[in-house]
XYZ file of C-alpha atoms in Angstrom:
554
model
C 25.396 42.425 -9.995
C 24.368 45.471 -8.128
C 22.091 45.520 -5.620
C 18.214 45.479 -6.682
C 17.212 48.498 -4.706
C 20.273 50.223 -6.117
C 19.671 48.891 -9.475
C 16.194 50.447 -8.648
C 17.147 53.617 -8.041
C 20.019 54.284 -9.891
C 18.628 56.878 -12.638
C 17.306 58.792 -9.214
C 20.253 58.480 -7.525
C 22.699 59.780 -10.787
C 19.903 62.805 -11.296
C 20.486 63.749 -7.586
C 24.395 63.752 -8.156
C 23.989 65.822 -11.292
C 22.000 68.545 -8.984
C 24.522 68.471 -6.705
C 27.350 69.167 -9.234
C 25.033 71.890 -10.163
C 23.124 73.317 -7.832
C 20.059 73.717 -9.959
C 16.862 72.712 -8.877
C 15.369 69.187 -8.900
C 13.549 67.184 -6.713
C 11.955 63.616 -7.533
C 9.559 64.418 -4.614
C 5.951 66.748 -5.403
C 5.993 69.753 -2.568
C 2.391 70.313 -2.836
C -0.117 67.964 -0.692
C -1.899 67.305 -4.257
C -4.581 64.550 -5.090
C -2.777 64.474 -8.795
C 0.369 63.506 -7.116
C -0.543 61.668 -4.058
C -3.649 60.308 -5.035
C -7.408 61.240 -4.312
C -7.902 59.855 -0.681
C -4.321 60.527 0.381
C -5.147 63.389 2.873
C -7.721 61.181 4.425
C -5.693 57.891 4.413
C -2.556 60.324 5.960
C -5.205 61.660 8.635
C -7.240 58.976 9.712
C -3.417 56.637 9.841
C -2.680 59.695 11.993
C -5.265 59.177 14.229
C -5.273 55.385 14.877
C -1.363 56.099 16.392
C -3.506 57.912 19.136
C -3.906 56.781 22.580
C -2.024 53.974 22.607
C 1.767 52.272 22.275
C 3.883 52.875 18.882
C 4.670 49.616 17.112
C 8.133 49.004 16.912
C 9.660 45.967 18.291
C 13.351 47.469 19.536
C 15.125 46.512 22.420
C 14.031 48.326 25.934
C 13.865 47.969 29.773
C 10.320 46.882 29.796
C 8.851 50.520 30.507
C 7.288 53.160 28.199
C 7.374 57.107 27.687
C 5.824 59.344 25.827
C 4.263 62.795 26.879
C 3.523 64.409 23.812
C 1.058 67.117 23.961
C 0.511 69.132 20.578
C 0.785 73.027 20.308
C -2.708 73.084 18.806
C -4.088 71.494 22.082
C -4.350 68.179 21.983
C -2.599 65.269 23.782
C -1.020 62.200 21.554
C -1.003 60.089 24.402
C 1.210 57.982 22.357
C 3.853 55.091 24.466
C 7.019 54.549 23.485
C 9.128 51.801 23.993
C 12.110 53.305 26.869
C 15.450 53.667 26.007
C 17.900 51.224 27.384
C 21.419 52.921 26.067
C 23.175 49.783 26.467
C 20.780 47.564 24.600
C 20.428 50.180 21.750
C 24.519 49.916 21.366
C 24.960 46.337 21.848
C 22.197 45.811 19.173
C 23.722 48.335 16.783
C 26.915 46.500 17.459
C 25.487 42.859 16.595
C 23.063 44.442 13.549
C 26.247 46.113 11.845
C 28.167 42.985 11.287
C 26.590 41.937 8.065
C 25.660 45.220 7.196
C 29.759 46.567 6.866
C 29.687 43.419 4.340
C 26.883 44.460 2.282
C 28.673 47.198 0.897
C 27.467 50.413 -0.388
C 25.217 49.737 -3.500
C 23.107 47.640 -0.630
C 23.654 50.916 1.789
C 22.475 53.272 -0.551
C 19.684 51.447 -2.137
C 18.316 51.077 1.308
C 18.303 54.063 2.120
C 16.540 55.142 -0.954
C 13.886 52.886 -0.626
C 13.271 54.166 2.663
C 13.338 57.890 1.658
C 10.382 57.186 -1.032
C 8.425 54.798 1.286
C 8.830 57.411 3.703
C 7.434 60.293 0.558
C 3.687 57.339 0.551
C 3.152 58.291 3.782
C 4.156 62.231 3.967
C 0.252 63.010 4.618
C 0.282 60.959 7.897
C 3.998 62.236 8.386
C 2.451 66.298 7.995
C -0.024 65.406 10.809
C 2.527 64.043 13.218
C 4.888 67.171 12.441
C 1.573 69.361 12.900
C 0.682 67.922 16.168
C 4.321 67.540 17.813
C 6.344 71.162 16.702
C 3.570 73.523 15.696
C 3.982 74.153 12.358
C 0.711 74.667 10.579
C -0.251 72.161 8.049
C 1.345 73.279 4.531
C 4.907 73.745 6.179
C 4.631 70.479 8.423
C 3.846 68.918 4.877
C 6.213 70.586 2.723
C 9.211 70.598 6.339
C 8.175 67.313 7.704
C 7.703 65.313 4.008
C 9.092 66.399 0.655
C 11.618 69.241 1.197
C 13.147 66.882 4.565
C 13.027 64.024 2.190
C 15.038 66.115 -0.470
C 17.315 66.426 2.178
C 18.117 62.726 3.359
C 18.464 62.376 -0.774
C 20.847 64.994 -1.241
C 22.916 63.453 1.597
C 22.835 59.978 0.179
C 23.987 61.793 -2.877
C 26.986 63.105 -1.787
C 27.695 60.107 0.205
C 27.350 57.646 -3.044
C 29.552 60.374 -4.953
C 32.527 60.115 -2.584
C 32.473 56.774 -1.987
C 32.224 55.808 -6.034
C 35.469 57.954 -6.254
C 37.609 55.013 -4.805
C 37.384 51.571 -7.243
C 37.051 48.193 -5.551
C 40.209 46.833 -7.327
C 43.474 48.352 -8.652
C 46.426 46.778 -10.583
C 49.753 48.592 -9.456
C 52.447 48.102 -11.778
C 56.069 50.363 -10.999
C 58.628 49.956 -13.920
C 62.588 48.266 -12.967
C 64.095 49.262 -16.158
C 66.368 46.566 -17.382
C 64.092 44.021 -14.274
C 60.441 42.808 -14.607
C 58.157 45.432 -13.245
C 56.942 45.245 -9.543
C 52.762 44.136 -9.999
C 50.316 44.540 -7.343
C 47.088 43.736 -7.348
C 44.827 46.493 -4.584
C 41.448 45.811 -3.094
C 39.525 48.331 -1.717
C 36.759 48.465 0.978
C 34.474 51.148 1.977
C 34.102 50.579 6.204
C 31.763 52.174 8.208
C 32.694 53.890 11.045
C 30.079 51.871 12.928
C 27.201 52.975 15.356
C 26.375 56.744 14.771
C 23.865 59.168 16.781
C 21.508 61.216 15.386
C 19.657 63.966 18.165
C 16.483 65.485 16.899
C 15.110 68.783 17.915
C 11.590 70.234 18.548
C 11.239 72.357 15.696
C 12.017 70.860 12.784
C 13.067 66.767 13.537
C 12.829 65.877 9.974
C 13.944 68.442 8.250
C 17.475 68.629 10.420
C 17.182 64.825 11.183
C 17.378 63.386 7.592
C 20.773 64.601 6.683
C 23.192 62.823 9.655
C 20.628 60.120 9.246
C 20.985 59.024 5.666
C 24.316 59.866 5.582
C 25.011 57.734 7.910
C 22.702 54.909 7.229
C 24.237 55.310 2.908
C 27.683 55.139 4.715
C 27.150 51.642 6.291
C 26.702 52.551 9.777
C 24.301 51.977 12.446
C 21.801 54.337 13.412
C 20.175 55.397 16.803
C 17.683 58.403 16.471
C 17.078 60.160 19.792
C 14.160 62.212 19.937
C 13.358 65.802 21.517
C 10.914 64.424 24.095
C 8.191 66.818 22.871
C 8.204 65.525 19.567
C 9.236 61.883 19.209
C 6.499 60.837 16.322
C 8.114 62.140 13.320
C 10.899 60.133 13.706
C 9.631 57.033 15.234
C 7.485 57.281 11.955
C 10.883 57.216 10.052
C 12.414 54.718 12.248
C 9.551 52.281 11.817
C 9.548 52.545 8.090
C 12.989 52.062 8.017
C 13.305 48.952 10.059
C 10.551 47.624 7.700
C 12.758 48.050 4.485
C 15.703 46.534 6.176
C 13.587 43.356 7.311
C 12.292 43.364 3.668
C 15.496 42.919 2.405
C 16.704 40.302 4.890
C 18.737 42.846 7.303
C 18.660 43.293 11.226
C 16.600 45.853 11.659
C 18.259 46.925 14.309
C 20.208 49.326 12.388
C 17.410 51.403 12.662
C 16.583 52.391 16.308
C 14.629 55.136 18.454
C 15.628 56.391 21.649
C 12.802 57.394 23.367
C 12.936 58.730 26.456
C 11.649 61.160 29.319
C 12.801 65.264 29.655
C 15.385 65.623 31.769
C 16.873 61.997 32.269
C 20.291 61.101 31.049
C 20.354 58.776 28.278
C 21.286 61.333 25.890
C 24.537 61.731 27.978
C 24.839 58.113 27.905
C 24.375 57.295 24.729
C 27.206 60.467 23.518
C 29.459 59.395 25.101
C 28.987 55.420 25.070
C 32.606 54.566 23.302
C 30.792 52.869 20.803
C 28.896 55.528 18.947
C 31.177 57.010 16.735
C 29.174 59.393 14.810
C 26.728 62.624 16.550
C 24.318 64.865 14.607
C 22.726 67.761 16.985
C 20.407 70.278 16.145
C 19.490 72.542 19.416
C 20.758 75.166 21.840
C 24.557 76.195 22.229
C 24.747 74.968 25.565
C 23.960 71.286 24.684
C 25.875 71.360 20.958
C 29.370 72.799 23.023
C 28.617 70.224 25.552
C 28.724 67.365 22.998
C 31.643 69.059 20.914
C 33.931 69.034 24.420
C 32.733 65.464 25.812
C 32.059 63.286 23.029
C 36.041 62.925 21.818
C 35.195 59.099 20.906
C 32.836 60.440 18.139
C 32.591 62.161 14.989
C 30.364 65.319 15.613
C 28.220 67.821 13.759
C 26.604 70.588 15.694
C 24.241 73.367 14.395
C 23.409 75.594 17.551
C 22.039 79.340 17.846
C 22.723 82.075 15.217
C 21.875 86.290 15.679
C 20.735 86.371 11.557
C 20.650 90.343 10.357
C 19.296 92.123 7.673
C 21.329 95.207 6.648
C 18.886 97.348 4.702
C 20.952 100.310 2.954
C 18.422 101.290 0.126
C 15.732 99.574 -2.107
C 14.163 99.905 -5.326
C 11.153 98.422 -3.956
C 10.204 99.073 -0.531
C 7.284 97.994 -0.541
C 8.480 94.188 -1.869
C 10.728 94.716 1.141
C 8.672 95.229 3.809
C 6.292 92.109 2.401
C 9.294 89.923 2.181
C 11.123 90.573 5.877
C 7.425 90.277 7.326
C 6.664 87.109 5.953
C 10.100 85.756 6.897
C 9.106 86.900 10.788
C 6.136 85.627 10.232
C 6.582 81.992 9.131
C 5.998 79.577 11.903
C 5.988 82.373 14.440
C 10.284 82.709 14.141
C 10.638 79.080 15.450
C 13.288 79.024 12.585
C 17.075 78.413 12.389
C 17.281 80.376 9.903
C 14.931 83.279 10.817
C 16.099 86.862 10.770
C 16.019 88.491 14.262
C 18.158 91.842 13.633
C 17.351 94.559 10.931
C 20.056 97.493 11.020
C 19.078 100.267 9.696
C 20.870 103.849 9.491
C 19.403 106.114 11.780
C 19.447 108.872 8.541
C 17.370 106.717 6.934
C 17.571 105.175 3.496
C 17.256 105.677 -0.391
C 14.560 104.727 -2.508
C 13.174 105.514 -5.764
C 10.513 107.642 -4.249
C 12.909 109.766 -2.235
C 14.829 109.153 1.160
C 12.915 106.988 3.794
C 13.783 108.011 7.526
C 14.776 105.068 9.871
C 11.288 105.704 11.664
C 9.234 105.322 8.171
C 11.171 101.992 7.524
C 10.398 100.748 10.879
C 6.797 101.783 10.480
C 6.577 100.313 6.832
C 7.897 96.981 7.696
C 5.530 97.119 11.083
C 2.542 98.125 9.023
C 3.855 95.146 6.693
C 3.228 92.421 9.574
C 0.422 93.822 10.889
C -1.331 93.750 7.347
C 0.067 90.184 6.952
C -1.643 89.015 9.693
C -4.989 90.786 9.983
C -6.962 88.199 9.357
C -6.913 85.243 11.566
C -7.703 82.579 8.984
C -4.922 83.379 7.437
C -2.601 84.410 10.178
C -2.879 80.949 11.972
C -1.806 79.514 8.501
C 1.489 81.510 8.190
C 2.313 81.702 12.066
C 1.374 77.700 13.533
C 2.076 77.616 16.933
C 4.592 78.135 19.315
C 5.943 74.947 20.193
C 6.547 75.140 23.781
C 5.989 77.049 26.775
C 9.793 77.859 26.889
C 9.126 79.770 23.588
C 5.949 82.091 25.554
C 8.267 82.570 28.328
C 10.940 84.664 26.208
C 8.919 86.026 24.046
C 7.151 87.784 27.321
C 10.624 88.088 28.554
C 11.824 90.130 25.299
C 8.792 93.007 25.332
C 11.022 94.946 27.533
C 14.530 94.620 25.613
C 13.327 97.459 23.264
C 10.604 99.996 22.053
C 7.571 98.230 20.782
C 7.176 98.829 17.381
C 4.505 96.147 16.607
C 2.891 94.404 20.265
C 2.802 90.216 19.674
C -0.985 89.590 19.841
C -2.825 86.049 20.483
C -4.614 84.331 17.816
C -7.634 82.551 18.508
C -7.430 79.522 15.957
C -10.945 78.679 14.332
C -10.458 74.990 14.263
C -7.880 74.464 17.836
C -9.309 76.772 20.778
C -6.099 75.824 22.919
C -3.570 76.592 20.488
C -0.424 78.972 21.325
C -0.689 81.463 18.305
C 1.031 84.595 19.021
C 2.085 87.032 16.149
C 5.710 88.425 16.645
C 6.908 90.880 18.453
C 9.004 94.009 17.066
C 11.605 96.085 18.490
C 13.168 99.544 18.480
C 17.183 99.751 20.015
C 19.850 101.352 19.263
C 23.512 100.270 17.973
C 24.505 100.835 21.920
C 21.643 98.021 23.179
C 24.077 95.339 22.489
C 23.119 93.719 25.351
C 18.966 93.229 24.117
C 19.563 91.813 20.542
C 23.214 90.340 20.003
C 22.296 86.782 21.149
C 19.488 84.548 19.826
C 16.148 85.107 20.750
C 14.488 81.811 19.682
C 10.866 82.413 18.601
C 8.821 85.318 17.325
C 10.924 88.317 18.107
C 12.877 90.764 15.589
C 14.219 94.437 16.577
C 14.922 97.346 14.189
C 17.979 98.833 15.298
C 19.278 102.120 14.223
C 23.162 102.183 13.328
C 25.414 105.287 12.564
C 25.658 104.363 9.003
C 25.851 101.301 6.528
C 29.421 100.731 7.275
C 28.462 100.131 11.514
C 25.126 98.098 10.027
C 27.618 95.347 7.992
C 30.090 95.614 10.651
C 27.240 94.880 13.829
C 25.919 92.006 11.122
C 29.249 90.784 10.434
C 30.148 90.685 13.897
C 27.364 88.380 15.186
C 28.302 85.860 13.257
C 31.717 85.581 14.035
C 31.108 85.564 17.739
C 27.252 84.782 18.313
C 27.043 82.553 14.624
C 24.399 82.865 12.109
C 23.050 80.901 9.154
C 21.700 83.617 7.251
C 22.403 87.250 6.411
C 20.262 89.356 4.454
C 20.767 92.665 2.531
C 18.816 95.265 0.877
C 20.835 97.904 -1.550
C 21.009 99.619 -5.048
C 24.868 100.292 -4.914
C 26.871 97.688 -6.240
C 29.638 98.380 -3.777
C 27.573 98.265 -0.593
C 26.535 94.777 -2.135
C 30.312 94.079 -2.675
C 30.917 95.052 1.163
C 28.473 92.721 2.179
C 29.198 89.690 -0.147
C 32.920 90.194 1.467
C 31.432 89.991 5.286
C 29.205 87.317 4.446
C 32.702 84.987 3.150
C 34.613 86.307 6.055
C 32.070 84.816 8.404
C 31.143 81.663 7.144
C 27.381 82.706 6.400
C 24.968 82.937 3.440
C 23.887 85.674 1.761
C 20.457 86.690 0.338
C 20.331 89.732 -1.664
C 17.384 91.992 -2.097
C 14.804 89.566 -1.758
C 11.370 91.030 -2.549
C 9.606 88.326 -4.146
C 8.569 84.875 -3.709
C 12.067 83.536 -2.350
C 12.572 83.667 1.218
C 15.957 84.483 3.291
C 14.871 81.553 5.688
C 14.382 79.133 2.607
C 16.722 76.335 1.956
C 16.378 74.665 -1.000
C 18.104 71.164 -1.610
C 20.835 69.998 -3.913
C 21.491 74.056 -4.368
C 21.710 75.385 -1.147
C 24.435 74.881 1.574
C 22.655 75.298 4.767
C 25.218 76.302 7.330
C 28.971 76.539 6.571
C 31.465 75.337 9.613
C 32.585 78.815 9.582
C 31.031 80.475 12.438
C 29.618 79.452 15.492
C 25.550 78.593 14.447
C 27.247 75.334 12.770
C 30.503 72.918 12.726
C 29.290 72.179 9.639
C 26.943 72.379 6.337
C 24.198 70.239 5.286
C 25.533 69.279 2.892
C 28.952 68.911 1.731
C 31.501 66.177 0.686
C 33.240 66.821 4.802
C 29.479 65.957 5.818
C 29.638 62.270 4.375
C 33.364 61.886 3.652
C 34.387 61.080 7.631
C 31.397 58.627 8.682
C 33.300 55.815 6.949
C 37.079 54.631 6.788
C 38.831 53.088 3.441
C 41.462 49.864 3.966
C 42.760 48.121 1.593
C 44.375 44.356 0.830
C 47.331 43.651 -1.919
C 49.460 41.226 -2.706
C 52.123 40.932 -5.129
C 51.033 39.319 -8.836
């Protein structure tokens, strides 16, 4: 008999596999914060269960050293002033350790059904989930809804997905049976076992902890293996949130919940050293800065590990049949959340002759212009401005983007906000560049936050080769190009294979280059530096668990 939470989810679970086989969309979760869909009172229940986390320690019974942390002040102003349980590395393990021994024997129908459960009780309480992504990275409240909730949700699915579709591939029995010509045949009988690889580490970021977190973590969890979630110290709620609702579905169904644990801790102490490279974690998911992600990837040899680091992303623009569409598009993709995207485009190469367009040529100066004039209009009215842009996250993030208004010409100046509802909040709008091909040095590394430049190349041919070049040696996780001949679009498709990044193509409507959509987008490839890997593939789930095997003769 199948598990019941499997057996509960199982038409869910084969619809997600069929989206993955083909890349269509689906989602079983609703995007939109909706009373239809979430019920009437839902944003107030999500609010006001927001609020009573305020002020005072986080409920969730793990093992620590007695002390507490937590020093989470949100971008809009206000402080959490929410305790956390502190990490004690070698209790987290040695719990993991002792948790995962009945776990292995559950097997995956148990492994995936919990984790499915958990993804949907997770979806009730996406309201309360949007405040605590609001109030910890920034992002303003649609995207810390639609981030933080459904489309991070999609994600954990679509890794349990691919997770339940490799593991399926191998039967738990076998009857072997080689012919002996004139002799009896030689009979085996094979058993099969699906075994975890055991305690695996998942390491959030500030930005987007949900949205980059559910992936390793349900992969891993659907895979049998333990899980310890380490949280950026700025923003631990969103996933102590997860981790708490997790726990609860494993007590529920009469498992330790100690296969679920945070690791909270203080900025700048080294647990997240310890716990890499403990010998007993054998699986790593990072999402951060190059420095850290190389760090694990040279140190952490005991472990299994997926990194996705910096990335220079570029938009070639060679001509357009609708600038106008253009100039909307690229300045709402600088816009959104103020650039504190992965997947954000920083570098727009442009010839310096300009480009075609049904109108007539455009010179590189009217393109600049047109997509300044583009953000300006955007965000000329505050109300709506604070909705598209959030807030920065951290100080770090005000600090470069100062640092950055002297790398280049200023197109477009950032500006502050004043938010109508938070008076402290960081709202900035983004700042826009002038260089040159030559100014190497100002734009071909990642600027993290709200800062793009409009560089002027010798031709289309130097534009695809500058592009193609920063992510092979700097990474990046999205390209971008504008142009009416097929053959510039064939240059650019080639680049975009030949680096390992993916490609948007004239993108003038309501589809943005730094969306990723679920079950049909790869986000990341392995192929260049921005990522060892992509969320998600069959090499994302296939190594977090081992196969052995028993036979005898029959």
């Amino acid at each position: 008999m199948p598990h019941p939470l499997f057996a509960k989810y199982q038409a869910t679970l084969d619809a997600a596999v069929k989206a993955i086989e083909e890349r269509g969309y689906w989602s079983p979760f609703v995007e939109m914060p909706s009373a239809k869909a979430y019920g009437a009172t839902a944003n107030d229940d999500g609010k006001a269960a927001y609020e009573a986390l305020l002020q005072k320690p986080f409920a969730l019974k793990e093992p620590g050293d007695g002390k507490t942390v937590g020093n989470e002040v949100s971008p809009f102003g206000p402080k959490l002033g929410i305790r956390y349980s502190h990490a004690d590395p070698d209790a987290l393990v040695a719990a993991a350790e002792t948790a995962i021994t009945s776990w292995r024997h559950a097997g995956p129908e148990a492994w995936v059904g919990v984790a499915l459960e958990s993804l949907f009780r997770i979806n009730q309480r996406s309201f309360e989930m949007a405040y605590a992504i609001m109030h910890t990275t920034g992002q303003a409240f649609m995207m810390a809804f639609q981030a933080g909730g459904p489309h991070a949700q999609d994600r954990g699915l679509e890794a349990v997905a691919y997770a339940w579709q490799q593991m399926r591939r191998v039967p738990s029995s076998a009857v072997w049976e080689k012919p002996q010509g004139k002799n009896p045949p030689l009979k085996m009988e094979k058993h099969f076992r699906i075994v975890p690889r055991g305690v695996a580490l998942v390491i959030g970021c500030s930005t987007f902890p949900n949205w980059n977190g559910y992936p390793g973590l349900f992969a891993s969890l659907a895979t049998g293996n333990a899980v310890i979630v380490k949280p950026h110290p700025a923003v631990i709620l969103p996933l102590a949130l997860t981790v708490q609702t997790i726990r609860e579905v494993l007590t529920e169904q009469g498992f330790d919940p100690n296969l679920a644990l945070l690791a909270a801790h203080a900025e700048g102490d080294d647990i997240p050293e310890r716990l890499a490279l403990n010998p007993s974690v054998k699986v790593i998911d990072f999402t951060g800065s190059p420095a850290n992600g190389e760090w694990l990837e040279r140190n952490a040899r005991q472990a299994l590990v997926f990194t996705e680091k910096a990335g220079v992303n570029p938009i070639v623009i060679d001509s357009t049949a609708d600038f106008s569409g253009l100039a909307k598009n690229i300045a709402f993709s600088l816009a959104l959340y103020s650039g504190q995207m992965c997947t954000a485009p920083q570098n727009i190469f442009v010839p310096s002759a300009g480009i075609k367009t049904p109108e007539g040529p455009m010179s590189f100066d009217a393109v600049a212009d047109g997509i300044a004039q583009a953000l300006h209009k955007l965000l000329s009215d505050p109300a709506r401005a604070v909705e598209i842009l959030g807030a920065i996250q951290s100080p770090a993030i005000l600090a470069r983007l100062e640092k950055a208004a002297h790398a280049g010409a200023v197109l477009l100046a950032s500006e502050t906000i004043a938010h109508p509802q938070f008076p402290e909040a960081r709202v900035r709008t983004p700042l826009l560049l002038r260089a040159a091909a030559k100014d190497e040095a100002s734009f071909m590394h990642e600027i993290f936050g709200p800062v793009a430049f409009v560089i002027a190349t010798a031709s289309t041919a130097e534009s695809l080769a500058l592009a193609g070049r920063g992510a092979r040696e700097r990474g990046a996780l999205t390209f971008s190009v504008y142009a009416t001949d097929p053959a510039v679009l064939d240059q650019a498709r080639d680049i975009a294979a030949d680096t390992g990044v993916s490609l948007s193509e004239n993108l003038t409507g309501g589809v943005y280059v730094n969306q990723s959509a679920a079950y049909s987008d790869f986000h990341g490839t392995g192929a260049n530096p921005s990522a060892n890997a992509s969320l998600t593939d069959p090499a994302f789930v296939a190594g977090r668990y081992r196969v052995t095997q028993s036979r005898a003769h029959i």
